[in-house]
Structure formats: structure tokens, C-alpha cells
Amino acid sequence: MKKFLKIFFLISIFLVSGCSIKGADNILEKLEKKLENANSYYVEGVMEIMNHEDTYTYEVKVSYQKEDYYRIELINTLNNHEQVILRNDDGVYVEAL
């Protein structure tokens, strides 16, 4: 899951920064090094899922703390349905609010 979060974060930054920025590779390398050395981070974004003709939009909030603790909050913007994925010392939990 940690790799998924890193990849998600790097792709998000890449999409936000754009492909045509001079030195984008250098920026991504620096960002990846900072992520590897970080004790924690917090990311917010918007995710769109397309399924045939339907599009679902979610607000995504990710909190990560070293030792693989994380909290992922997904909020459906259409009906405000919220899901939380939490990993702590006791295990991984998924809760629909």
C-alpha cells in the first residue's frame, strides 16, 4: 500500500506540474527523495472514475505516517458518501460513514 500511495502522489504531482516544465525530471527526483526521507505527509486531491458512461468524482485526503500508518478518506461529491481506510497497530479497517 505504501508503494501505491507513493505512486499516486507522484502521478498527482506530475499531472499538476505538467509535462512541459523545464527540469520536471529533476523536480520529481527531488520530490521522491523527500518522500523517502519524510516521517509523514498529507495530500488532498480529486479523483475521477469513469465506468462506461458514468463518471464518479471523489475528494481524496491521504495522511501517512512512518511505520506504514495511513488514513485515506474518500468522499463522493455527488451524494457525500464517505469511506475511510485506516491502518494502525491493530490492522486495516474500512468504514463507510
XYZ file of C-alpha atoms in Angstrom:
97
model
C 0.000 0.000 0.000
C 2.931 2.325 0.702
C 4.137 1.983 -2.887
C 0.612 2.685 -4.129
C 0.498 5.893 -2.101
C 3.906 6.991 -3.400
C 2.929 6.259 -6.987
C -0.429 8.022 -6.539
C 1.313 11.058 -5.052
C 3.998 11.186 -7.771
C 1.453 10.879 -10.566
C -0.652 13.633 -8.984
C 2.341 15.954 -8.764
C 3.354 15.111 -12.325
C -0.116 15.915 -13.631
C -0.298 19.159 -11.676
C 3.153 20.346 -12.694
C 2.673 19.425 -16.343
C 4.959 17.638 -18.746
C 6.465 20.697 -20.427
C 8.086 22.280 -17.370
C 11.829 22.581 -17.802
C 13.618 20.277 -15.389
C 10.480 18.321 -14.459
C 12.551 15.154 -14.119
C 14.802 16.880 -11.612
C 11.780 18.099 -9.641
C 10.299 14.606 -9.495
C 13.618 13.123 -8.355
C 13.900 15.683 -5.554
C 10.297 15.071 -4.544
C 10.828 11.299 -4.474
C 13.900 11.716 -2.233
C 11.951 13.945 0.138
C 9.119 11.404 0.284
C 11.532 8.584 1.110
C 13.005 10.615 3.982
C 9.698 12.029 5.223
C 8.260 10.949 8.553
C 4.756 11.895 7.440
C 2.803 13.695 4.745
C -0.728 14.873 3.923
C -2.187 15.054 0.412
C -5.558 16.255 -0.880
C -6.854 15.777 -4.386
C -9.745 14.952 -6.664
C -10.146 11.556 -8.310
C -12.473 10.788 -11.214
C -13.509 7.226 -12.010
C -15.084 6.573 -15.404
C -17.199 3.453 -15.806
C -18.737 3.220 -19.276
C -20.894 6.387 -19.481
C -20.835 7.086 -15.734
C -18.270 9.329 -14.062
C -17.769 9.325 -10.309
C -15.868 12.141 -8.619
C -14.269 11.753 -5.204
C -12.446 14.125 -2.915
C -9.403 12.238 -1.607
C -7.442 13.014 1.559
C -4.404 10.896 2.435
C -2.427 11.086 5.676
C 0.695 8.952 6.030
C 2.996 8.441 8.990
C 6.235 6.465 9.056
C 5.956 2.781 10.017
C 3.184 2.393 7.398
C 0.352 4.062 9.279
C -2.124 5.767 6.983
C -5.637 7.170 6.725
C -7.377 7.538 3.381
C -10.646 9.430 3.199
C -12.810 9.184 0.059
C -15.855 11.444 -0.281
C -18.241 11.016 -3.211
C -19.059 14.559 -4.357
C -22.431 13.514 -5.785
C -24.022 12.146 -2.615
C -21.428 12.967 0.120
C -20.971 9.243 0.867
C -17.717 8.907 2.802
C -15.356 5.955 3.192
C -12.298 5.801 5.428
C -9.441 3.310 5.118
C -7.291 3.256 8.238
C -4.152 1.291 9.073
C -2.780 1.292 12.607
C -1.185 -1.207 15.006
C -4.416 -3.213 15.193
C -4.754 -3.753 11.429
C -6.525 -2.265 8.427
C -10.103 -1.033 8.692
C -12.583 0.188 6.081
C -15.520 2.207 7.337
C -18.437 3.713 5.449
C -19.805 6.811 7.111
